[in-house]
């Protein structure tokens, strides 16, 4: 479930926008505007393409209300982070979380 930088930026935007109301309908324009407020300028068509890609990965769902399409994340930020950690652990550490933690502690000089 690897995601690129813009995909993560879009997901963070959606999570910010739904922070106070999980049931809020999120449009592409909502995401474009929110990203812009956070210093990320991208064309509407670029955001639409990436959101459609996230829909294809089943990370977002798209639905129609009237004539307009809206999106929702299928996972919250914590769930997505957990999936990502599991993926990294599996790819690089044979799912040995203790080994992964020792690696992180050593590489980031977290052990005092």
PDB file of N, CA and C in Angstrom:
ATOM      1  N   UNK A   1       0.827  -1.180   0.000  1.00  0.00           N
ATOM      2  CA  UNK A   1       0.000   0.000   0.000  1.00  0.00           C
ATOM      3  C   UNK A   1       0.879   1.254   0.000  1.00  0.00           C
ATOM      4  N   UNK A   2       1.943   1.187  -0.746  1.00  0.00           N
ATOM      5  CA  UNK A   2       2.861   2.326  -0.817  1.00  0.00           C
ATOM      6  C   UNK A   2       2.155   3.535  -1.431  1.00  0.00           C
ATOM      7  N   UNK A   3       2.435   4.683  -0.867  1.00  0.00           N
ATOM      8  CA  UNK A   3       1.861   5.927  -1.360  1.00  0.00           C
ATOM      9  C   UNK A   3       2.980   6.925  -1.616  1.00  0.00           C
ATOM     10  N   UNK A   4       2.791   7.718  -2.654  1.00  0.00           N
ATOM     11  CA  UNK A   4       3.734   8.782  -2.962  1.00  0.00           C
ATOM     12  C   UNK A   4       3.464  10.010  -2.105  1.00  0.00           C
ATOM     13  N   UNK A   5       4.347  10.979  -2.211  1.00  0.00           N
ATOM     14  CA  UNK A   5       4.259  12.196  -1.398  1.00  0.00           C
ATOM     15  C   UNK A   5       2.936  12.937  -1.596  1.00  0.00           C
ATOM     16  N   UNK A   6       2.537  13.146  -2.847  1.00  0.00           N
ATOM     17  CA  UNK A   6       1.284  13.874  -3.086  1.00  0.00           C
ATOM     18  C   UNK A   6       0.085  13.071  -2.590  1.00  0.00           C
ATOM     19  N   UNK A   7       0.133  11.753  -2.720  1.00  0.00           N
ATOM     20  CA  UNK A   7      -0.958  10.919  -2.187  1.00  0.00           C
ATOM     21  C   UNK A   7      -1.079  11.112  -0.676  1.00  0.00           C
ATOM     22  N   UNK A   8       0.053  11.116   0.018  1.00  0.00           N
ATOM     23  CA  UNK A   8       0.033  11.323   1.474  1.00  0.00           C
ATOM     24  C   UNK A   8      -0.448  12.731   1.805  1.00  0.00           C
ATOM     25  N   UNK A   9      -0.001  13.727   1.032  1.00  0.00           N
ATOM     26  CA  UNK A   9      -0.473  15.098   1.261  1.00  0.00           C
ATOM     27  C   UNK A   9      -1.990  15.176   1.122  1.00  0.00           C
ATOM     28  N   UNK A  10      -2.534  14.502   0.125  1.00  0.00           N
ATOM     29  CA  UNK A  10      -3.985  14.497  -0.096  1.00  0.00           C
ATOM     30  C   UNK A  10      -4.695  13.798   1.058  1.00  0.00           C
ATOM     31  N   UNK A  11      -4.179  12.653   1.484  1.00  0.00           N
ATOM     32  CA  UNK A  11      -4.787  11.952   2.615  1.00  0.00           C
ATOM     33  C   UNK A  11      -4.745  12.807   3.879  1.00  0.00           C
ATOM     34  N   UNK A  12      -3.604  13.453   4.141  1.00  0.00           N
ATOM     35  CA  UNK A  12      -3.517  14.339   5.311  1.00  0.00           C
ATOM     36  C   UNK A  12      -4.535  15.464   5.216  1.00  0.00           C
ATOM     37  N   UNK A  13      -4.746  15.975   4.014  1.00  0.00           N
ATOM     38  CA  UNK A  13      -5.744  17.023   3.806  1.00  0.00           C
ATOM     39  C   UNK A  13      -7.144  16.502   4.132  1.00  0.00           C
ATOM     40  N   UNK A  14      -7.470  15.334   3.633  1.00  0.00           N
ATOM     41  CA  UNK A  14      -8.789  14.738   3.894  1.00  0.00           C
ATOM     42  C   UNK A  14      -8.970  14.488   5.390  1.00  0.00           C
ATOM     43  N   UNK A  15      -7.939  13.960   6.050  1.00  0.00           N
ATOM     44  CA  UNK A  15      -8.043  13.721   7.491  1.00  0.00           C
ATOM     45  C   UNK A  15      -8.216  15.033   8.260  1.00  0.00           C
ATOM     46  N   UNK A  16      -7.529  16.101   7.832  1.00  0.00           N
ATOM     47  CA  UNK A  16      -7.711  17.410   8.472  1.00  0.00           C
ATOM     48  C   UNK A  16      -9.147  17.900   8.291  1.00  0.00           C
ATOM     49  N   UNK A  17      -9.641  17.771   7.064  1.00  0.00           N
ATOM     50  CA  UNK A  17     -10.977  18.285   6.746  1.00  0.00           C
ATOM     51  C   UNK A  17     -12.082  17.526   7.468  1.00  0.00           C
ATOM     52  N   UNK A  18     -11.848  16.269   7.788  1.00  0.00           N
ATOM     53  CA  UNK A  18     -12.879  15.461   8.458  1.00  0.00           C
ATOM     54  C   UNK A  18     -12.615  15.304   9.954  1.00  0.00           C
ATOM     55  N   UNK A  19     -11.624  16.035  10.461  1.00  0.00           N
ATOM     56  CA  UNK A  19     -11.238  15.929  11.863  1.00  0.00           C
ATOM     57  C   UNK A  19     -12.410  16.169  12.818  1.00  0.00           C
ATOM     58  N   UNK A  20     -13.208  17.177  12.534  1.00  0.00           N
ATOM     59  CA  UNK A  20     -14.329  17.522  13.424  1.00  0.00           C
ATOM     60  C   UNK A  20     -15.647  16.886  13.019  1.00  0.00           C
ATOM     61  N   UNK A  21     -15.687  16.301  11.824  1.00  0.00           N
ATOM     62  CA  UNK A  21     -16.917  15.679  11.333  1.00  0.00           C
ATOM     63  C   UNK A  21     -16.563  14.591  10.326  1.00  0.00           C
ATOM     64  N   UNK A  22     -16.558  13.347  10.805  1.00  0.00           N
ATOM     65  CA  UNK A  22     -16.195  12.214   9.943  1.00  0.00           C
ATOM     66  C   UNK A  22     -17.108  12.070   8.736  1.00  0.00           C
ATOM     67  N   UNK A  23     -18.341  12.522   8.852  1.00  0.00           N
ATOM     68  CA  UNK A  23     -19.320  12.343   7.779  1.00  0.00           C
ATOM     69  C   UNK A  23     -19.305  13.470   6.752  1.00  0.00           C
ATOM     70  N   UNK A  24     -18.393  14.413   6.891  1.00  0.00           N
ATOM     71  CA  UNK A  24     -18.323  15.530   5.954  1.00  0.00           C
ATOM     72  C   UNK A  24     -18.029  15.021   4.544  1.00  0.00           C
ATOM     73  N   UNK A  25     -18.755  15.544   3.582  1.00  0.00           N
ATOM     74  CA  UNK A  25     -18.505  15.222   2.177  1.00  0.00           C
ATOM     75  C   UNK A  25     -17.320  16.051   1.693  1.00  0.00           C
ATOM     76  N   UNK A  26     -16.291  15.394   1.156  1.00  0.00           N
ATOM     77  CA  UNK A  26     -15.076  16.073   0.713  1.00  0.00           C
ATOM     78  C   UNK A  26     -14.994  16.028  -0.803  1.00  0.00           C
ATOM     79  N   UNK A  27     -14.947  17.203  -1.414  1.00  0.00           N
ATOM     80  CA  UNK A  27     -14.826  17.300  -2.871  1.00  0.00           C
ATOM     81  C   UNK A  27     -13.362  17.505  -3.255  1.00  0.00           C
ATOM     82  N   UNK A  28     -13.085  17.363  -4.519  1.00  0.00           N
ATOM     83  CA  UNK A  28     -11.738  17.627  -5.020  1.00  0.00           C
ATOM     84  C   UNK A  28     -11.364  19.073  -4.722  1.00  0.00           C
ATOM     85  N   UNK A  29     -12.309  20.004  -4.937  1.00  0.00           N
ATOM     86  CA  UNK A  29     -12.020  21.416  -4.689  1.00  0.00           C
ATOM     87  C   UNK A  29     -11.695  21.671  -3.226  1.00  0.00           C
ATOM     88  N   UNK A  30     -12.361  20.954  -2.308  1.00  0.00           N
ATOM     89  CA  UNK A  30     -12.042  21.084  -0.882  1.00  0.00           C
ATOM     90  C   UNK A  30     -10.576  20.733  -0.630  1.00  0.00           C
ATOM     91  N   UNK A  31     -10.127  19.667  -1.263  1.00  0.00           N
ATOM     92  CA  UNK A  31      -8.743  19.217  -1.085  1.00  0.00           C
ATOM     93  C   UNK A  31      -7.776  20.216  -1.719  1.00  0.00           C
ATOM     94  N   UNK A  32      -8.081  20.677  -2.926  1.00  0.00           N
ATOM     95  CA  UNK A  32      -7.233  21.675  -3.595  1.00  0.00           C
ATOM     96  C   UNK A  32      -7.080  22.905  -2.703  1.00  0.00           C
ATOM     97  N   UNK A  33      -8.189  23.396  -2.164  1.00  0.00           N
ATOM     98  CA  UNK A  33      -8.163  24.585  -1.307  1.00  0.00           C
ATOM     99  C   UNK A  33      -7.376  24.337  -0.025  1.00  0.00           C
ATOM    100  N   UNK A  34      -7.580  23.177   0.606  1.00  0.00           N
ATOM    101  CA  UNK A  34      -6.885  22.864   1.851  1.00  0.00           C
ATOM    102  C   UNK A  34      -5.387  22.723   1.615  1.00  0.00           C
ATOM    103  N   UNK A  35      -5.005  22.062   0.540  1.00  0.00           N
ATOM    104  CA  UNK A  35      -3.579  21.935   0.220  1.00  0.00           C
ATOM    105  C   UNK A  35      -2.962  23.308  -0.005  1.00  0.00           C
ATOM    106  N   UNK A  36      -3.689  24.166  -0.707  1.00  0.00           N
ATOM    107  CA  UNK A  36      -3.210  25.516  -0.990  1.00  0.00           C
ATOM    108  C   UNK A  36      -2.980  26.294   0.306  1.00  0.00           C
ATOM    109  N   UNK A  37      -3.881  26.145   1.258  1.00  0.00           N
ATOM    110  CA  UNK A  37      -3.737  26.804   2.561  1.00  0.00           C
ATOM    111  C   UNK A  37      -2.488  26.318   3.293  1.00  0.00           C
ATOM    112  N   UNK A  38      -2.058  25.097   2.973  1.00  0.00           N
ATOM    113  CA  UNK A  38      -0.893  24.507   3.617  1.00  0.00           C
ATOM    114  C   UNK A  38       0.357  24.584   2.734  1.00  0.00           C
ATOM    115  N   UNK A  39       0.328  25.486   1.743  1.00  0.00           N
ATOM    116  CA  UNK A  39       1.501  25.750   0.932  1.00  0.00           C
ATOM    117  C   UNK A  39       1.762  24.778  -0.201  1.00  0.00           C
ATOM    118  N   UNK A  40       0.782  23.960  -0.539  1.00  0.00           N
ATOM    119  CA  UNK A  40       0.950  22.982  -1.617  1.00  0.00           C
ATOM    120  C   UNK A  40       0.039  23.386  -2.764  1.00  0.00           C
ATOM    121  N   UNK A  41       0.619  23.965  -3.792  1.00  0.00           N
ATOM    122  CA  UNK A  41      -0.149  24.425  -4.953  1.00  0.00           C
ATOM    123  C   UNK A  41      -0.121  23.352  -6.040  1.00  0.00           C
ATOM    124  N   UNK A  42      -1.273  22.827  -6.379  1.00  0.00           N
ATOM    125  CA  UNK A  42      -1.396  21.831  -7.438  1.00  0.00           C
ATOM    126  C   UNK A  42      -2.657  22.118  -8.234  1.00  0.00           C
ATOM    127  N   UNK A  43      -2.626  21.751  -9.493  1.00  0.00           N
ATOM    128  CA  UNK A  43      -3.784  21.946 -10.364  1.00  0.00           C
ATOM    129  C   UNK A  43      -4.914  21.008  -9.945  1.00  0.00           C
ATOM    130  N   UNK A  44      -6.130  21.463 -10.150  1.00  0.00           N
ATOM    131  CA  UNK A  44      -7.327  20.664  -9.855  1.00  0.00           C
ATOM    132  C   UNK A  44      -7.234  19.303 -10.539  1.00  0.00           C
ATOM    133  N   UNK A  45      -6.830  19.300 -11.816  1.00  0.00           N
ATOM    134  CA  UNK A  45      -6.772  18.041 -12.575  1.00  0.00           C
ATOM    135  C   UNK A  45      -5.739  17.074 -11.997  1.00  0.00           C
ATOM    136  N   UNK A  46      -4.641  17.610 -11.479  1.00  0.00           N
ATOM    137  CA  UNK A  46      -3.623  16.756 -10.852  1.00  0.00           C
ATOM    138  C   UNK A  46      -4.187  16.104  -9.596  1.00  0.00           C
ATOM    139  N   UNK A  47      -4.862  16.899  -8.768  1.00  0.00           N
ATOM    140  CA  UNK A  47      -5.458  16.363  -7.532  1.00  0.00           C
ATOM    141  C   UNK A  47      -6.525  15.328  -7.876  1.00  0.00           C
ATOM    142  N   UNK A  48      -7.332  15.599  -8.881  1.00  0.00           N
ATOM    143  CA  UNK A  48      -8.367  14.640  -9.299  1.00  0.00           C
ATOM    144  C   UNK A  48      -7.736  13.323  -9.728  1.00  0.00           C
ATOM    145  N   UNK A  49      -6.680  13.386 -10.532  1.00  0.00           N
ATOM    146  CA  UNK A  49      -5.997  12.180 -11.003  1.00  0.00           C
ATOM    147  C   UNK A  49      -5.462  11.363  -9.833  1.00  0.00           C
ATOM    148  N   UNK A  50      -4.828  12.035  -8.877  1.00  0.00           N
ATOM    149  CA  UNK A  50      -4.252  11.331  -7.730  1.00  0.00           C
ATOM    150  C   UNK A  50      -5.351  10.763  -6.830  1.00  0.00           C
ATOM    151  N   UNK A  51      -6.432  11.509  -6.647  1.00  0.00           N
ATOM    152  CA  UNK A  51      -7.536  10.994  -5.834  1.00  0.00           C
ATOM    153  C   UNK A  51      -8.197   9.789  -6.509  1.00  0.00           C
ATOM    154  N   UNK A  52      -8.284   9.813  -7.829  1.00  0.00           N
ATOM    155  CA  UNK A  52      -8.808   8.644  -8.545  1.00  0.00           C
ATOM    156  C   UNK A  52      -7.870   7.449  -8.390  1.00  0.00           C
ATOM    157  N   UNK A  53      -6.562   7.710  -8.377  1.00  0.00           N
ATOM    158  CA  UNK A  53      -5.583   6.642  -8.159  1.00  0.00           C
ATOM    159  C   UNK A  53      -5.750   6.052  -6.757  1.00  0.00           C
ATOM    160  N   UNK A  54      -5.959   6.919  -5.759  1.00  0.00           N
ATOM    161  CA  UNK A  54      -6.189   6.445  -4.391  1.00  0.00           C
ATOM    162  C   UNK A  54      -7.491   5.649  -4.296  1.00  0.00           C
ATOM    163  N   UNK A  55      -8.475   6.019  -5.093  1.00  0.00           N
ATOM    164  CA  UNK A  55      -9.729   5.260  -5.155  1.00  0.00           C
ATOM    165  C   UNK A  55      -9.455   3.868  -5.732  1.00  0.00           C
ATOM    166  N   UNK A  56      -8.634   3.816  -6.763  1.00  0.00           N
ATOM    167  CA  UNK A  56      -8.255   2.532  -7.366  1.00  0.00           C
ATOM    168  C   UNK A  56      -7.513   1.631  -6.398  1.00  0.00           C
ATOM    169  N   UNK A  57      -6.778   2.224  -5.474  1.00  0.00           N
ATOM    170  CA  UNK A  57      -6.050   1.466  -4.448  1.00  0.00           C
ATOM    171  C   UNK A  57      -6.940   1.127  -3.251  1.00  0.00           C
ATOM    172  N   UNK A  58      -8.200   1.545  -3.300  1.00  0.00           N
ATOM    173  CA  UNK A  58      -9.176   1.352  -2.218  1.00  0.00           C
ATOM    174  C   UNK A  58      -8.794   2.097  -0.940  1.00  0.00           C
ATOM    175  N   UNK A  59      -8.019   3.158  -1.074  1.00  0.00           N
ATOM    176  CA  UNK A  59      -7.671   3.996   0.078  1.00  0.00           C
ATOM    177  C   UNK A  59      -8.723   5.093   0.234  1.00  0.00           C
ATOM    178  N   UNK A  60      -9.320   5.493  -0.885  1.00  0.00           N
ATOM    179  CA  UNK A  60     -10.458   6.403  -0.881  1.00  0.00           C
ATOM    180  C   UNK A  60     -11.638   5.710  -1.531  1.00  0.00           C
ATOM    181  N   UNK A  61     -12.839   6.141  -1.170  1.00  0.00           N
ATOM    182  CA  UNK A  61     -14.049   5.744  -1.893  1.00  0.00           C
ATOM    183  C   UNK A  61     -14.654   7.005  -2.481  1.00  0.00           C
ATOM    184  N   UNK A  62     -15.239   6.861  -3.658  1.00  0.00           N
ATOM    185  CA  UNK A  62     -15.872   7.994  -4.334  1.00  0.00           C
ATOM    186  C   UNK A  62     -17.361   7.699  -4.430  1.00  0.00           C
ATOM    187  N   UNK A  63     -18.167   8.718  -4.182  1.00  0.00           N
ATOM    188  CA  UNK A  63     -19.618   8.566  -4.277  1.00  0.00           C
ATOM    189  C   UNK A  63     -20.203   9.857  -4.811  1.00  0.00           C
ATOM    190  N   UNK A  64     -21.407   9.749  -5.320  1.00  0.00           N
ATOM    191  CA  UNK A  64     -22.049  10.892  -5.958  1.00  0.00           C
ATOM    192  C   UNK A  64     -23.241  11.351  -5.133  1.00  0.00           C
ATOM    193  N   UNK A  65     -23.331  12.667  -4.952  1.00  0.00           N
ATOM    194  CA  UNK A  65     -24.489  13.296  -4.322  1.00  0.00           C
ATOM    195  C   UNK A  65     -24.975  14.334  -5.317  1.00  0.00           C
ATOM    196  N   UNK A  66     -26.173  14.097  -5.862  1.00  0.00           N
ATOM    197  CA  UNK A  66     -26.650  14.980  -6.930  1.00  0.00           C
ATOM    198  C   UNK A  66     -25.764  14.807  -8.150  1.00  0.00           C
ATOM    199  N   UNK A  67     -25.184  15.900  -8.597  1.00  0.00           N
ATOM    200  CA  UNK A  67     -24.313  15.846  -9.770  1.00  0.00           C
ATOM    201  C   UNK A  67     -22.831  15.895  -9.411  1.00  0.00           C
ATOM    202  N   UNK A  68     -22.526  15.906  -8.115  1.00  0.00           N
ATOM    203  CA  UNK A  68     -21.155  16.122  -7.676  1.00  0.00           C
ATOM    204  C   UNK A  68     -20.579  14.876  -6.999  1.00  0.00           C
ATOM    205  N   UNK A  69     -19.292  14.615  -7.257  1.00  0.00           N
ATOM    206  CA  UNK A  69     -18.603  13.499  -6.620  1.00  0.00           C
ATOM    207  C   UNK A  69     -17.896  13.957  -5.347  1.00  0.00           C
ATOM    208  N   UNK A  70     -17.912  13.067  -4.362  1.00  0.00           N
ATOM    209  CA  UNK A  70     -17.240  13.298  -3.093  1.00  0.00           C
ATOM    210  C   UNK A  70     -16.406  12.079  -2.747  1.00  0.00           C
ATOM    211  N   UNK A  71     -15.485  12.266  -1.809  1.00  0.00           N
ATOM    212  CA  UNK A  71     -14.543  11.205  -1.433  1.00  0.00           C
ATOM    213  C   UNK A  71     -14.484  11.062   0.077  1.00  0.00           C
ATOM    214  N   UNK A  72     -14.181   9.845   0.510  1.00  0.00           N
ATOM    215  CA  UNK A  72     -13.925   9.552   1.926  1.00  0.00           C
ATOM    216  C   UNK A  72     -12.733   8.608   1.994  1.00  0.00           C
ATOM    217  N   UNK A  73     -11.935   8.754   3.037  1.00  0.00           N
ATOM    218  CA  UNK A  73     -10.831   7.831   3.279  1.00  0.00           C
ATOM    219  C   UNK A  73     -11.393   6.545   3.875  1.00  0.00           C
ATOM    220  N   UNK A  74     -10.844   5.416   3.465  1.00  0.00           N
ATOM    221  CA  UNK A  74     -11.300   4.132   3.998  1.00  0.00           C
ATOM    222  C   UNK A  74     -10.610   3.791   5.315  1.00  0.00           C
ATOM    223  N   UNK A  75      -9.529   4.536   5.634  1.00  0.00           N
ATOM    224  CA  UNK A  75      -8.787   4.331   6.880  1.00  0.00           C
ATOM    225  C   UNK A  75      -8.493   5.683   7.503  1.00  0.00           C
ATOM    226  N   UNK A  76      -8.443   5.715   8.819  1.00  0.00           N
ATOM    227  CA  UNK A  76      -8.007   6.943   9.471  1.00  0.00           C
ATOM    228  C   UNK A  76      -6.473   6.973   9.482  1.00  0.00           C
ATOM    229  N   UNK A  77      -5.921   8.059   9.961  1.00  0.00           N
ATOM    230  CA  UNK A  77      -4.466   8.241   9.920  1.00  0.00           C
ATOM    231  C   UNK A  77      -3.735   7.143  10.694  1.00  0.00           C
ATOM    232  N   UNK A  78      -4.240   6.780  11.853  1.00  0.00           N
ATOM    233  CA  UNK A  78      -3.613   5.739  12.676  1.00  0.00           C
ATOM    234  C   UNK A  78      -3.617   4.404  11.945  1.00  0.00           C
ATOM    235  N   UNK A  79      -4.751   4.044  11.364  1.00  0.00           N
ATOM    236  CA  UNK A  79      -4.846   2.774  10.636  1.00  0.00           C
ATOM    237  C   UNK A  79      -3.876   2.744   9.450  1.00  0.00           C
ATOM    238  N   UNK A  80      -3.783   3.860   8.735  1.00  0.00           N
ATOM    239  CA  UNK A  80      -2.880   3.943   7.592  1.00  0.00           C
ATOM    240  C   UNK A  80      -1.433   3.815   8.046  1.00  0.00           C
ATOM    241  N   UNK A  81      -1.093   4.477   9.167  1.00  0.00           N
ATOM    242  CA  UNK A  81       0.268   4.388   9.705  1.00  0.00           C
ATOM    243  C   UNK A  81       0.589   2.950  10.098  1.00  0.00           C
ATOM    244  N   UNK A  82      -0.363   2.279  10.735  1.00  0.00           N
ATOM    245  CA  UNK A  82      -0.150   0.879  11.131  1.00  0.00           C
ATOM    246  C   UNK A  82       0.089  -0.012   9.915  1.00  0.00           C
ATOM    247  N   UNK A  83      -0.693   0.172   8.871  1.00  0.00           N
ATOM    248  CA  UNK A  83      -0.507  -0.612   7.646  1.00  0.00           C
ATOM    249  C   UNK A  83       0.870  -0.353   7.039  1.00  0.00           C
ATOM    250  N   UNK A  84       1.300   0.901   7.067  1.00  0.00           N
ATOM    251  CA  UNK A  84       2.603   1.260   6.511  1.00  0.00           C
ATOM    252  C   UNK A  84       3.736   0.640   7.314  1.00  0.00           C
ATOM    253  N   UNK A  85       3.629   0.676   8.648  1.00  0.00           N
ATOM    254  CA  UNK A  85       4.647   0.069   9.509  1.00  0.00           C
ATOM    255  C   UNK A  85       4.718  -1.433   9.255  1.00  0.00           C
ATOM    256  N   UNK A  86       3.565  -2.080   9.150  1.00  0.00           N
ATOM    257  CA  UNK A  86       3.537  -3.523   8.870  1.00  0.00           C
ATOM    258  C   UNK A  86       4.206  -3.825   7.534  1.00  0.00           C
ATOM    259  N   UNK A  87       3.947  -2.979   6.545  1.00  0.00           N
ATOM    260  CA  UNK A  87       4.522  -3.177   5.220  1.00  0.00           C
ATOM    261  C   UNK A  87       6.049  -3.045   5.258  1.00  0.00           C
ATOM    262  N   UNK A  88       6.545  -2.014   5.923  1.00  0.00           N
ATOM    263  CA  UNK A  88       7.996  -1.820   6.036  1.00  0.00           C
ATOM    264  C   UNK A  88       8.624  -2.972   6.815  1.00  0.00           C
ATOM    265  N   UNK A  89       8.000  -3.367   7.912  1.00  0.00           N
ATOM    266  CA  UNK A  89       8.526  -4.480   8.709  1.00  0.00           C
ATOM    267  C   UNK A  89       8.610  -5.758   7.877  1.00  0.00           C
ATOM    268  N   UNK A  90       7.584  -5.999   7.089  1.00  0.00           N
ATOM    269  CA  UNK A  90       7.581  -7.195   6.246  1.00  0.00           C
ATOM    270  C   UNK A  90       8.612  -7.135   5.135  1.00  0.00           C
ATOM    271  N   UNK A  91       8.755  -5.978   4.507  1.00  0.00           N
ATOM    272  CA  UNK A  91       9.665  -5.835   3.373  1.00  0.00           C
ATOM    273  C   UNK A  91      11.129  -5.861   3.779  1.00  0.00           C
ATOM    274  N   UNK A  92      11.464  -5.246   4.905  1.00  0.00           N
ATOM    275  CA  UNK A  92      12.868  -5.065   5.253  1.00  0.00           C
ATOM    276  C   UNK A  92      13.338  -5.844   6.471  1.00  0.00           C
ATOM    277  N   UNK A  93      12.418  -6.336   7.304  1.00  0.00           N
ATOM    278  CA  UNK A  93      12.817  -6.962   8.567  1.00  0.00           C
ATOM    279  C   UNK A  93      12.143  -8.312   8.794  1.00  0.00           C
ATOM    280  N   UNK A  94      11.650  -8.946   7.734  1.00  0.00           N
ATOM    281  CA  UNK A  94      10.966 -10.245   7.850  1.00  0.00           C
ATOM    282  C   UNK A  94       9.894 -10.225   8.934  1.00  0.00           C
ATOM    283  N   UNK A  95       9.197  -9.105   9.051  1.00  0.00           N
ATOM    284  CA  UNK A  95       8.129  -8.895  10.047  1.00  0.00           C
ATOM    285  C   UNK A  95       8.612  -9.007  11.487  1.00  0.00           C
ATOM    286  N   UNK A  96       9.905  -8.832  11.703  1.00  0.00           N
ATOM    287  CA  UNK A  96      10.484  -8.857  13.051  1.00  0.00           C
ATOM    288  C   UNK A  96      10.500  -7.410  13.568  1.00  0.00           C
ATOM    289  N   UNK A  97       9.465  -7.055  14.336  1.00  0.00           N
ATOM    290  CA  UNK A  97       9.307  -5.685  14.811  1.00  0.00           C
ATOM    291  C   UNK A  97      10.430  -5.285  15.771  1.00  0.00           C
ATOM    292  N   UNK A  98      10.894  -6.219  16.587  1.00  0.00           N
ATOM    293  CA  UNK A  98      11.991  -5.916  17.518  1.00  0.00           C
ATOM    294  C   UNK A  98      13.246  -5.542  16.736  1.00  0.00           C
ATOM    295  N   UNK A  99      13.519  -6.261  15.664  1.00  0.00           N
ATOM    296  CA  UNK A  99      14.670  -5.961  14.812  1.00  0.00           C
ATOM    297  C   UNK A  99      14.500  -4.579  14.176  1.00  0.00           C
ATOM    298  N   UNK A 100      13.299  -4.280  13.721  1.00  0.00           N
ATOM    299  CA  UNK A 100      13.028  -2.980  13.110  1.00  0.00           C
ATOM    300  C   UNK A 100      13.213  -1.854  14.134  1.00  0.00           C
ATOM    301  N   UNK A 101      12.749  -2.059  15.352  1.00  0.00           N
ATOM    302  CA  UNK A 101      12.885  -1.047  16.397  1.00  0.00           C
ATOM    303  C   UNK A 101      14.359  -0.823  16.733  1.00  0.00           C
ATOM    304  N   UNK A 102      15.151  -1.918  16.832  1.00  0.00           N
ATOM    305  CA  UNK A 102      16.587  -1.771  17.098  1.00  0.00           C
ATOM    306  C   UNK A 102      17.251  -0.987  15.974  1.00  0.00           C
ATOM    307  N   UNK A 103      16.860  -1.271  14.743  1.00  0.00           N
ATOM    308  CA  UNK A 103      17.400  -0.544  13.587  1.00  0.00           C
ATOM    309  C   UNK A 103      17.092   0.950  13.700  1.00  0.00           C
ATOM    310  N   UNK A 104      15.846   1.283  14.004  1.00  0.00           N
ATOM    311  CA  UNK A 104      15.443   2.687  14.124  1.00  0.00           C
ATOM    312  C   UNK A 104      16.198   3.359  15.259  1.00  0.00           C
ATOM    313  N   UNK A 105      16.285   2.683  16.405  1.00  0.00           N
ATOM    314  CA  UNK A 105      17.011   3.265  17.539  1.00  0.00           C
ATOM    315  C   UNK A 105      18.467   3.541  17.187  1.00  0.00           C
ATOM    316  N   UNK A 106      19.103   2.624  16.477  1.00  0.00           N
ATOM    317  CA  UNK A 106      20.507   2.769  16.107  1.00  0.00           C
ATOM    318  C   UNK A 106      20.691   3.842  15.032  1.00  0.00           C
ATOM    319  N   UNK A 107      19.903   3.776  13.990  1.00  0.00           N
ATOM    320  CA  UNK A 107      20.062   4.696  12.855  1.00  0.00           C
ATOM    321  C   UNK A 107      19.722   6.133  13.214  1.00  0.00           C
ATOM    322  N   UNK A 108      18.804   6.325  14.131  1.00  0.00           N
ATOM    323  CA  UNK A 108      18.402   7.670  14.513  1.00  0.00           C
ATOM    324  C   UNK A 108      18.984   8.075  15.870  1.00  0.00           C
ATOM    325  N   UNK A 109      19.941   7.271  16.332  1.00  0.00           N
ATOM    326  CA  UNK A 109      20.666   7.562  17.574  1.00  0.00           C
ATOM    327  C   UNK A 109      19.702   7.870  18.711  1.00  0.00           C
ATOM    328  N   UNK A 110      18.706   6.991  18.889  1.00  0.00           N
ATOM    329  CA  UNK A 110      17.697   7.203  19.925  1.00  0.00           C
ATOM    330  C   UNK A 110      18.059   6.542  21.238  1.00  0.00           C
ATOM    331  N   UNK A 111      19.070   5.674  21.226  1.00  0.00           N
ATOM    332  CA  UNK A 111      19.486   4.984  22.456  1.00  0.00           C
ATOM    333  C   UNK A 111      20.526   5.847  23.140  1.00  0.00           C
ATOM    334  N   UNK A 112      20.270   6.176  24.377  1.00  0.00           N
ATOM    335  CA  UNK A 112      21.185   7.045  25.138  1.00  0.00           C
ATOM    336  C   UNK A 112      22.049   6.234  26.047  1.00  0.00           C
TER     337      UNK A 112
END
